[in-house]
């Protein structure tokens, strides 16, 4: 039985465990909040220290990129960490991420790194409004971001960012990445796996919708070949450059027919949760297959599927389960406003059927908690019927 230690003990580790059991994999998770190794599902009991967890594991991986560097180094030194600590650190630091994109000649938003006031004024000179400022470290789900729409806001935003940089308790210095706002048509992402032989299997790109900077709906429909090929080329370049092993997710802005990378995530990703019902092999299983040196599973779209995030709610009407093709995945977390508590996957045999089911879901779910769902379903119906 191959033993896998996951760094991070949240829902992604939990779903890796659920996908790993049929493969006879033994999954444990390191919780960085308590510094204990725990079971990814029954996580209230400790199974030991990080050191014990590392010694006990055959393979170590991560569900989270914002890990302390000493933890990553300790795992890297064991020779068991996949993807590498370098890849995980790049995913957790927007400065390194931008360097990687530039060195691979991958299109991304025009940007400037800001560590002090001189850099800030230089960024205002080089980029045109609107500008988005993002914290280099510990930035995810829209956290640590400022948007500058008019020069009148510049000094206020700078004083907030200066304070933010000063207050940082990060192991490497905090900074800000200033980015030109991209007038995108839509946001999409690609999720794919690469194993140590360099074999690659990518899922079709998905369209992503956010509410207050947090993913609310991902949609996997058959995609245009040219767009899929563009995303695949970026995936190949980045994974080759990093000699990457595991699942990597890449988020893009689509402008016309072109894709610009927004950010990468060196792990299984929220926009890949649809694969649990829309593909033969889900992203969690393919991540485990990749890191455990097994053949990769089929990543084709077998039926159009949408994923709806459950944010800040710990129950949904059971009536949604009566809709054929609807599945719920709860994460077993305590309720907190805005927190990712679970997700709902909805599948249909074709786009129209999927849109109809999403409409039915929208009618049952609380419109306060899922404000855009009915409108989203109506738009999708128009799109797939066109
Ligand atoms: P991020 O944390 O980088 O994914 O940013 C959160 C959200 O802010 C993204 O999903 C976009 O909707 C928006 N956003 C981030 N960067 C840009 C940009 N350069 N141009 C336009 N919108 C952006």
CSV table of C-alpha atoms and ligand atoms in Angstrom, one decimal:
chain,number,residue,atom,x,y,z
A,1,UNK,CA,0.0,0.0,0.0
A,2,UNK,CA,1.6,3.3,-1.1
A,3,UNK,CA,1.5,5.9,1.7
A,4,UNK,CA,0.8,9.5,0.7
A,5,UNK,CA,1.3,12.5,3.0
A,6,UNK,CA,-0.6,15.6,1.9
A,7,UNK,CA,0.6,19.0,3.1
A,8,UNK,CA,-2.6,20.8,4.1
A,9,UNK,CA,-5.7,19.1,5.7
A,10,UNK,CA,-8.6,20.9,4.0
A,11,UNK,CA,-11.2,19.8,1.5
A,12,UNK,CA,-8.7,19.0,-1.2
A,13,UNK,CA,-6.8,16.5,1.0
A,14,UNK,CA,-10.2,15.0,2.0
A,15,UNK,CA,-11.2,14.6,-1.7
A,16,UNK,CA,-7.8,13.1,-2.5
A,17,UNK,CA,-8.5,10.5,0.3
A,18,UNK,CA,-11.9,9.7,-1.1
A,19,UNK,CA,-10.4,9.2,-4.6
A,20,UNK,CA,-7.3,7.4,-3.3
A,21,UNK,CA,-9.0,4.6,-1.3
A,22,UNK,CA,-10.2,2.6,-4.3
A,23,UNK,CA,-6.5,2.6,-5.5
A,24,UNK,CA,-5.5,1.2,-2.2
A,25,UNK,CA,-3.6,4.4,-1.3
A,26,UNK,CA,-3.2,5.3,2.3
A,27,UNK,CA,-3.6,9.1,2.7
A,28,UNK,CA,-2.7,11.2,5.7
A,29,UNK,CA,-2.7,15.0,5.9
A,30,UNK,CA,-0.4,17.5,7.7
A,31,UNK,CA,-2.4,20.3,9.3
A,32,UNK,CA,-0.2,23.5,9.3
A,33,UNK,CA,-2.5,25.1,11.9
A,34,UNK,CA,-1.7,22.5,14.5
A,35,UNK,CA,1.5,21.0,13.1
A,36,UNK,CA,0.0,17.6,13.4
A,37,UNK,CA,-0.5,14.8,10.9
A,38,UNK,CA,-4.2,13.8,10.8
A,39,UNK,CA,-6.5,11.6,8.9
A,40,UNK,CA,-7.9,13.8,6.0
A,41,UNK,CA,-11.6,12.9,7.0
A,42,UNK,CA,-11.6,12.1,10.7
A,43,UNK,CA,-9.1,14.9,11.3
A,44,UNK,CA,-9.7,15.5,15.1
A,45,UNK,CA,-7.1,12.9,16.2
A,46,UNK,CA,-3.4,13.3,15.7
A,47,UNK,CA,-1.4,10.6,14.0
A,48,UNK,CA,1.9,12.2,15.0
A,49,UNK,CA,4.3,15.0,14.1
A,50,UNK,CA,5.4,16.2,10.7
A,51,UNK,CA,8.7,14.4,11.0
A,52,UNK,CA,6.9,11.1,11.8
A,53,UNK,CA,4.6,11.8,8.8
A,54,UNK,CA,7.5,12.4,6.5
A,55,UNK,CA,9.3,9.2,7.6
A,56,UNK,CA,6.1,7.1,7.3
A,57,UNK,CA,5.3,8.4,3.8
A,58,UNK,CA,6.3,7.0,0.4
A,59,UNK,CA,5.3,10.2,-1.4
A,60,UNK,CA,4.5,13.7,-0.1
A,61,UNK,CA,2.4,16.2,-2.0
A,62,UNK,CA,0.5,19.5,-1.2
A,63,UNK,CA,-3.1,20.8,-1.4
A,64,UNK,CA,-2.0,24.3,-0.5
A,65,UNK,CA,0.8,26.5,-1.8
A,66,UNK,CA,1.0,29.0,1.1
A,67,UNK,CA,3.1,26.7,3.3
A,68,UNK,CA,6.0,27.8,5.5
A,69,UNK,CA,9.3,27.4,3.5
A,70,UNK,CA,10.9,25.4,6.3
A,71,UNK,CA,8.2,22.8,6.0
A,72,UNK,CA,8.7,22.6,2.3
A,73,UNK,CA,12.5,22.3,2.6
A,74,UNK,CA,12.1,19.5,5.2
A,75,UNK,CA,9.9,17.6,2.8
A,76,UNK,CA,12.1,18.3,-0.2
A,77,UNK,CA,15.1,17.0,1.7
A,78,UNK,CA,13.3,13.7,2.1
A,79,UNK,CA,13.3,13.2,-1.7
A,80,UNK,CA,9.6,12.4,-1.5
A,81,UNK,CA,7.9,15.7,-2.4
A,82,UNK,CA,6.0,16.0,-5.7
A,83,UNK,CA,5.5,18.5,-7.2
A,84,UNK,CA,8.9,20.0,-6.0
A,85,UNK,CA,9.2,22.7,-3.3
A,86,UNK,CA,10.3,25.0,-6.1
A,87,UNK,CA,7.0,24.6,-8.0
A,88,UNK,CA,5.0,24.9,-4.8
A,89,UNK,CA,6.8,28.1,-3.8
A,90,UNK,CA,6.3,29.6,-7.3
A,91,UNK,CA,2.5,29.0,-6.9
A,92,UNK,CA,2.6,30.8,-3.6
A,93,UNK,CA,4.5,33.9,-4.7
A,94,UNK,CA,3.2,36.1,-7.5
A,95,UNK,CA,6.7,37.5,-8.1
A,96,UNK,CA,8.2,34.1,-8.8
A,97,UNK,CA,5.1,33.2,-10.8
A,98,UNK,CA,5.6,36.3,-13.1
A,99,UNK,CA,9.3,35.4,-13.5
A,100,UNK,CA,8.3,31.9,-14.6
A,101,UNK,CA,5.7,33.2,-17.1
A,102,UNK,CA,8.2,35.7,-18.5
A,103,UNK,CA,11.0,33.1,-18.8
A,104,UNK,CA,8.6,30.7,-20.6
A,105,UNK,CA,7.4,33.6,-22.9
A,106,UNK,CA,3.8,33.0,-21.8
A,107,UNK,CA,1.4,35.9,-22.3
A,108,UNK,CA,0.2,37.5,-19.1
A,109,UNK,CA,-1.0,41.0,-17.9
A,110,UNK,CA,1.6,43.8,-18.0
A,111,UNK,CA,2.9,44.2,-14.4
A,112,UNK,CA,5.4,45.7,-12.1
A,113,UNK,CA,6.7,44.5,-8.7
A,114,UNK,CA,6.4,47.0,-5.8
A,115,UNK,CA,8.4,46.9,-2.6
A,116,UNK,CA,8.5,50.6,-1.8
A,117,UNK,CA,7.0,54.0,-2.7
A,118,UNK,CA,9.5,54.6,-5.6
A,119,UNK,CA,8.3,51.3,-7.2
A,120,UNK,CA,4.7,52.4,-6.6
A,121,UNK,CA,5.2,55.7,-8.5
A,122,UNK,CA,7.1,54.0,-11.2
A,123,UNK,CA,4.2,51.5,-11.6
A,124,UNK,CA,1.7,54.3,-11.9
A,125,UNK,CA,3.9,55.8,-14.7
A,126,UNK,CA,4.3,52.5,-16.6
A,127,UNK,CA,0.8,51.0,-16.3
A,128,UNK,CA,-2.4,52.7,-17.3
A,129,UNK,CA,-5.6,52.8,-15.2
A,130,UNK,CA,-7.3,50.7,-14.0
A,131,UNK,CA,-4.6,48.9,-12.1
A,132,UNK,CA,-5.0,45.9,-9.7
A,133,UNK,CA,-2.6,45.5,-6.9
A,134,UNK,CA,-2.1,42.0,-5.5
A,135,UNK,CA,-0.1,40.8,-2.5
A,136,UNK,CA,2.9,38.7,-3.7
A,137,UNK,CA,2.5,36.2,-0.8
A,138,UNK,CA,-0.6,34.6,0.7
A,139,UNK,CA,-2.9,36.0,-1.9
A,140,UNK,CA,-5.8,33.8,-2.9
A,141,UNK,CA,-9.6,34.0,-3.5
A,142,UNK,CA,-9.2,37.8,-4.1
A,143,UNK,CA,-7.6,38.4,-0.7
A,144,UNK,CA,-4.9,41.1,-0.3
A,145,UNK,CA,-6.0,43.1,-3.4
A,146,UNK,CA,-6.6,46.7,-4.2
A,147,UNK,CA,-8.1,48.3,-7.3
A,148,UNK,CA,-7.0,51.7,-8.5
A,149,UNK,CA,-9.6,53.3,-10.8
A,150,UNK,CA,-8.7,57.0,-10.5
A,151,UNK,CA,-5.5,58.7,-9.5
A,152,UNK,CA,-7.4,60.4,-6.6
A,153,UNK,CA,-7.3,57.1,-4.8
A,154,UNK,CA,-3.6,56.6,-5.2
A,155,UNK,CA,-2.3,57.9,-1.9
A,156,UNK,CA,-5.0,56.1,0.2
A,157,UNK,CA,-4.3,52.8,-1.5
A,158,UNK,CA,-0.5,53.3,-1.1
A,159,UNK,CA,-0.8,53.9,2.7
A,160,UNK,CA,-3.0,50.8,3.0
A,161,UNK,CA,-0.5,48.7,1.0
A,162,UNK,CA,2.5,50.1,2.9
A,163,UNK,CA,0.9,49.1,6.2
A,164,UNK,CA,0.1,45.7,4.7
A,165,UNK,CA,3.8,45.1,3.7
A,166,UNK,CA,5.0,46.3,7.1
A,167,UNK,CA,2.6,44.1,9.1
A,168,UNK,CA,3.5,40.9,7.1
A,169,UNK,CA,4.7,38.0,9.2
A,170,UNK,CA,5.9,36.0,6.2
A,171,UNK,CA,9.2,34.1,6.1
A,172,UNK,CA,10.3,36.0,3.0
A,173,UNK,CA,9.6,39.7,2.5
A,174,UNK,CA,6.1,40.6,1.4
A,175,UNK,CA,5.6,42.8,-1.7
A,176,UNK,CA,2.9,43.9,-4.1
A,177,UNK,CA,2.4,43.0,-7.8
A,178,UNK,CA,0.8,45.8,-9.8
A,179,UNK,CA,-1.1,44.5,-12.8
A,180,UNK,CA,-2.8,46.2,-15.7
A,181,UNK,CA,-6.5,45.3,-15.5
A,182,UNK,CA,-7.3,43.1,-18.5
A,183,UNK,CA,-10.6,43.8,-20.3
A,184,UNK,CA,-11.4,40.1,-20.5
A,185,UNK,CA,-14.4,38.5,-22.2
A,186,UNK,CA,-14.4,35.6,-19.8
A,187,UNK,CA,-12.2,33.7,-17.3
A,188,UNK,CA,-11.2,30.1,-18.1
A,189,UNK,CA,-8.8,27.5,-16.6
A,190,UNK,CA,-7.1,24.3,-17.6
A,191,UNK,CA,-6.4,21.5,-15.1
A,192,UNK,CA,-4.0,18.8,-16.1
A,193,UNK,CA,-1.7,16.1,-14.9
A,194,UNK,CA,1.9,15.3,-15.7
A,195,UNK,CA,3.8,12.2,-14.4
A,196,UNK,CA,7.5,11.6,-13.9
A,197,UNK,CA,7.8,10.1,-17.4
A,198,UNK,CA,6.7,13.4,-18.8
A,199,UNK,CA,3.3,12.0,-19.9
A,200,UNK,CA,0.5,14.6,-19.8
A,201,UNK,CA,-3.3,14.4,-19.7
A,202,UNK,CA,-5.3,17.6,-19.6
A,203,UNK,CA,-9.0,18.2,-19.0
A,204,UNK,CA,-11.0,20.4,-21.3
A,205,UNK,CA,-10.8,24.1,-20.3
A,206,UNK,CA,-13.6,25.3,-18.0
A,207,UNK,CA,-15.3,28.7,-17.9
A,208,UNK,CA,-15.2,30.2,-14.4
A,209,UNK,CA,-17.5,32.7,-12.7
A,210,UNK,CA,-16.6,34.5,-9.5
A,211,UNK,CA,-18.6,36.3,-6.8
A,212,UNK,CA,-16.6,38.8,-4.8
A,213,UNK,CA,-13.3,37.3,-6.0
A,214,UNK,CA,-14.3,33.7,-5.1
A,215,UNK,CA,-15.2,31.0,-7.6
A,216,UNK,CA,-18.9,30.4,-7.7
A,217,UNK,CA,-19.6,28.4,-10.8
A,218,UNK,CA,-17.3,26.4,-13.2
A,219,UNK,CA,-18.7,25.1,-16.5
A,220,UNK,CA,-17.3,22.3,-18.5
A,221,UNK,CA,-18.7,22.1,-22.0
A,222,UNK,CA,-17.2,20.8,-25.2
A,223,UNK,CA,-14.5,23.3,-26.2
A,224,UNK,CA,-13.2,24.8,-29.4
A,225,UNK,CA,-10.0,23.0,-30.5
A,226,UNK,CA,-7.9,26.1,-31.1
A,227,UNK,CA,-8.6,27.5,-27.6
A,228,UNK,CA,-7.9,24.1,-26.0
A,229,UNK,CA,-4.7,23.8,-28.0
A,230,UNK,CA,-3.5,27.3,-26.8
A,231,UNK,CA,-4.1,26.3,-23.2
A,232,UNK,CA,-2.4,23.0,-23.7
A,233,UNK,CA,0.7,24.6,-25.1
A,234,UNK,CA,0.9,26.9,-22.0
A,235,UNK,CA,0.4,23.8,-19.8
A,236,UNK,CA,3.2,21.9,-21.6
A,237,UNK,CA,5.7,24.8,-21.5
A,238,UNK,CA,5.2,25.5,-17.7
A,239,UNK,CA,5.2,21.9,-16.6
A,240,UNK,CA,8.3,21.1,-18.7
A,241,UNK,CA,10.1,24.1,-17.3
A,242,UNK,CA,9.3,22.9,-13.8
A,243,UNK,CA,9.8,19.2,-14.5
A,244,UNK,CA,6.4,19.1,-12.8
A,245,UNK,CA,4.7,16.0,-11.4
A,246,UNK,CA,1.1,16.1,-10.3
A,247,UNK,CA,-2.0,18.2,-11.2
A,248,UNK,CA,-1.3,21.8,-12.2
A,249,UNK,CA,-4.1,24.4,-12.7
A,250,UNK,CA,-3.7,27.5,-14.9
A,251,UNK,CA,-6.2,30.3,-14.8
A,252,UNK,CA,-6.5,32.5,-17.8
A,253,UNK,CA,-8.2,35.7,-19.0
A,254,UNK,CA,-9.7,35.2,-22.5
A,255,UNK,CA,-9.6,38.3,-24.6
A,256,UNK,CA,-11.0,37.6,-28.1
A,257,UNK,CA,-9.3,34.4,-29.2
A,258,UNK,CA,-6.3,34.8,-27.0
A,259,UNK,CA,-5.5,33.5,-23.5
A,260,UNK,CA,-3.4,35.5,-21.0
A,261,UNK,CA,-2.4,33.7,-17.8
A,262,UNK,CA,-3.8,35.1,-14.6
A,263,UNK,CA,-2.2,32.7,-12.1
A,264,UNK,CA,-1.2,29.1,-11.6
A,265,UNK,CA,-1.9,26.7,-8.8
A,266,UNK,CA,0.5,23.8,-8.2
A,267,UNK,CA,-2.3,21.5,-6.9
A,268,UNK,CA,-5.8,20.2,-7.6
A,269,UNK,CA,-8.1,23.1,-8.1
A,270,UNK,CA,-11.6,24.3,-7.4
A,271,UNK,CA,-12.3,24.7,-11.1
A,272,UNK,CA,-11.5,21.0,-11.6
A,273,UNK,CA,-14.1,19.7,-9.1
A,274,UNK,CA,-16.6,19.1,-12.0
A,275,UNK,CA,-14.3,16.1,-13.1
A,276,UNK,CA,-15.7,14.0,-10.2
A,277,UNK,CA,-18.9,13.6,-12.3
A,278,UNK,CA,-17.9,14.9,-15.8
A,279,UNK,CA,-14.9,12.7,-16.5
A,280,UNK,CA,-13.9,9.0,-16.2
A,281,UNK,CA,-11.0,9.9,-13.9
A,282,UNK,CA,-11.4,12.9,-11.6
A,283,UNK,CA,-8.5,15.4,-10.9
A,284,UNK,CA,-7.9,14.0,-7.4
A,285,UNK,CA,-7.4,10.5,-8.7
A,286,UNK,CA,-5.2,11.7,-11.6
A,287,UNK,CA,-3.1,13.7,-9.1
A,288,UNK,CA,-2.5,10.6,-7.0
A,289,UNK,CA,-1.8,8.5,-10.2
A,290,UNK,CA,0.8,11.1,-11.3
A,291,UNK,CA,2.6,11.3,-8.0
A,292,UNK,CA,2.5,7.5,-7.4
A,293,UNK,CA,3.9,6.8,-10.9
A,294,UNK,CA,0.8,5.1,-12.3
A,295,UNK,CA,-0.7,5.5,-15.8
A,296,UNK,CA,-2.8,8.7,-16.1
A,297,UNK,CA,-6.6,8.3,-16.5
A,298,UNK,CA,-8.9,9.5,-19.2
A,299,UNK,CA,-9.5,13.3,-19.0
A,300,UNK,CA,-12.1,13.6,-21.8
A,301,UNK,CA,-15.3,15.4,-21.0
A,302,UNK,CA,-17.8,12.5,-20.9
A,303,UNK,CA,-20.8,14.7,-20.2
A,304,UNK,CA,-21.3,18.5,-19.9
A,305,UNK,CA,-21.0,19.3,-16.2
A,306,UNK,CA,-21.2,22.4,-14.0
A,307,UNK,CA,-19.9,22.9,-10.4
A,308,UNK,CA,-21.6,25.3,-8.1
A,309,UNK,CA,-19.7,26.2,-4.9
A,310,UNK,CA,-21.6,26.2,-1.6
A,311,UNK,CA,-20.3,29.3,0.2
A,312,UNK,CA,-21.1,29.9,3.8
A,313,UNK,CA,-24.0,27.5,4.0
A,314,UNK,CA,-24.1,24.1,5.8
A,315,UNK,CA,-27.3,22.7,4.3
A,316,UNK,CA,-29.2,22.7,1.0
A,317,UNK,CA,-32.8,21.5,0.4
A,318,UNK,CA,-32.6,17.7,-0.2
A,319,UNK,CA,-35.0,18.1,-3.1
A,320,UNK,CA,-32.0,19.0,-5.3
A,321,UNK,CA,-30.9,15.3,-5.0
A,322,UNK,CA,-34.1,14.4,-6.9
A,323,UNK,CA,-32.7,16.1,-10.0
A,324,UNK,CA,-31.0,13.4,-12.1
A,325,UNK,CA,-27.3,14.2,-12.5
A,326,UNK,CA,-27.0,16.3,-9.3
A,327,UNK,CA,-24.4,15.3,-6.7
A,328,UNK,CA,-23.4,17.0,-3.5
A,329,UNK,CA,-19.9,17.0,-2.0
A,330,UNK,CA,-19.7,18.4,1.6
A,331,UNK,CA,-16.4,19.2,3.2
A,332,UNK,CA,-17.4,18.6,6.8
A,333,UNK,CA,-16.4,22.1,7.9
A,334,UNK,CA,-17.9,24.4,10.5
A,335,UNK,CA,-20.1,27.1,9.0
A,336,UNK,CA,-18.6,30.5,8.5
A,337,UNK,CA,-19.7,33.4,6.3
A,338,UNK,CA,-18.3,33.0,2.8
A,339,UNK,CA,-16.4,29.8,3.6
A,340,UNK,CA,-16.2,27.1,1.0
A,341,UNK,CA,-18.4,24.4,2.6
A,342,UNK,CA,-19.0,22.1,-0.3
A,343,UNK,CA,-20.0,22.0,-3.9
A,344,UNK,CA,-22.7,20.7,-6.1
A,345,UNK,CA,-22.0,19.0,-9.5
A,346,UNK,CA,-24.7,19.0,-12.1
A,347,UNK,CA,-24.4,16.9,-15.3
A,348,UNK,CA,-26.5,16.7,-18.4
A,349,UNK,CA,-26.2,14.6,-21.6
A,350,UNK,CA,-25.8,17.8,-23.6
A,351,UNK,CA,-25.6,21.6,-23.0
A,352,UNK,CA,-29.4,22.1,-23.1
A,353,UNK,CA,-30.1,19.4,-20.6
A,354,UNK,CA,-27.4,20.8,-18.3
A,355,UNK,CA,-28.9,24.4,-18.6
A,356,UNK,CA,-32.3,23.0,-17.8
A,357,UNK,CA,-31.0,21.2,-14.7
A,358,UNK,CA,-29.2,24.3,-13.5
A,359,UNK,CA,-32.4,26.2,-13.9
A,360,UNK,CA,-34.2,23.6,-11.7
A,361,UNK,CA,-31.4,23.9,-9.2
A,362,UNK,CA,-31.7,27.7,-9.2
A,363,UNK,CA,-35.4,27.4,-8.5
A,364,UNK,CA,-34.9,25.2,-5.4
A,365,UNK,CA,-31.8,26.9,-3.9
A,366,UNK,CA,-32.1,30.0,-1.8
A,367,UNK,CA,-31.7,33.0,-4.1
A,368,UNK,CA,-29.9,34.9,-1.4
A,369,UNK,CA,-27.1,32.4,-1.1
A,370,UNK,CA,-26.9,31.6,-4.9
A,371,UNK,CA,-28.0,35.0,-6.4
A,372,UNK,CA,-26.8,34.5,-9.9
A,373,UNK,CA,-27.7,30.9,-10.6
A,374,UNK,CA,-31.1,31.4,-12.2
A,375,UNK,CA,-29.7,34.1,-14.5
A,376,UNK,CA,-26.6,32.0,-15.2
A,377,UNK,CA,-28.9,29.1,-16.3
A,378,UNK,CA,-31.0,31.4,-18.5
A,379,UNK,CA,-27.8,32.7,-20.2
A,380,UNK,CA,-26.5,29.2,-20.7
A,381,UNK,CA,-29.8,28.1,-22.3
A,382,UNK,CA,-29.6,31.0,-24.7
A,383,UNK,CA,-25.9,30.2,-25.5
A,384,UNK,CA,-26.3,26.5,-26.1
A,385,UNK,CA,-29.6,26.9,-28.0
A,386,UNK,CA,-27.9,29.5,-30.4
B,1,LIG,P1,-6.8,36.5,-8.5
B,1,LIG,O1,-6.7,36.3,-7.1
B,1,LIG,O2,-5.5,36.9,-9.2
B,1,LIG,O3,-7.4,35.2,-9.2
B,1,LIG,O4,-7.9,37.6,-8.8
B,1,LIG,C1,-9.2,37.5,-8.4
B,1,LIG,C2,-10.1,38.0,-9.5
B,1,LIG,O5,-9.9,39.4,-9.8
B,1,LIG,C3,-9.9,37.3,-10.8
B,1,LIG,O6,-10.6,36.1,-10.9
B,1,LIG,C4,-10.4,38.3,-11.8
B,1,LIG,O7,-11.8,38.3,-11.9
B,1,LIG,C5,-10.0,39.6,-11.2
B,1,LIG,N1,-8.7,40.0,-11.7
B,1,LIG,C6,-7.4,39.7,-11.2
B,1,LIG,N2,-6.4,40.2,-11.9
B,1,LIG,C7,-7.0,40.9,-12.9
B,1,LIG,C8,-6.5,41.6,-14.1
B,1,LIG,N3,-5.2,41.8,-14.3
B,1,LIG,N4,-7.4,42.2,-14.9
B,1,LIG,C9,-8.8,42.0,-14.7
B,1,LIG,N5,-9.3,41.3,-13.7
B,1,LIG,C10,-8.5,40.8,-12.8
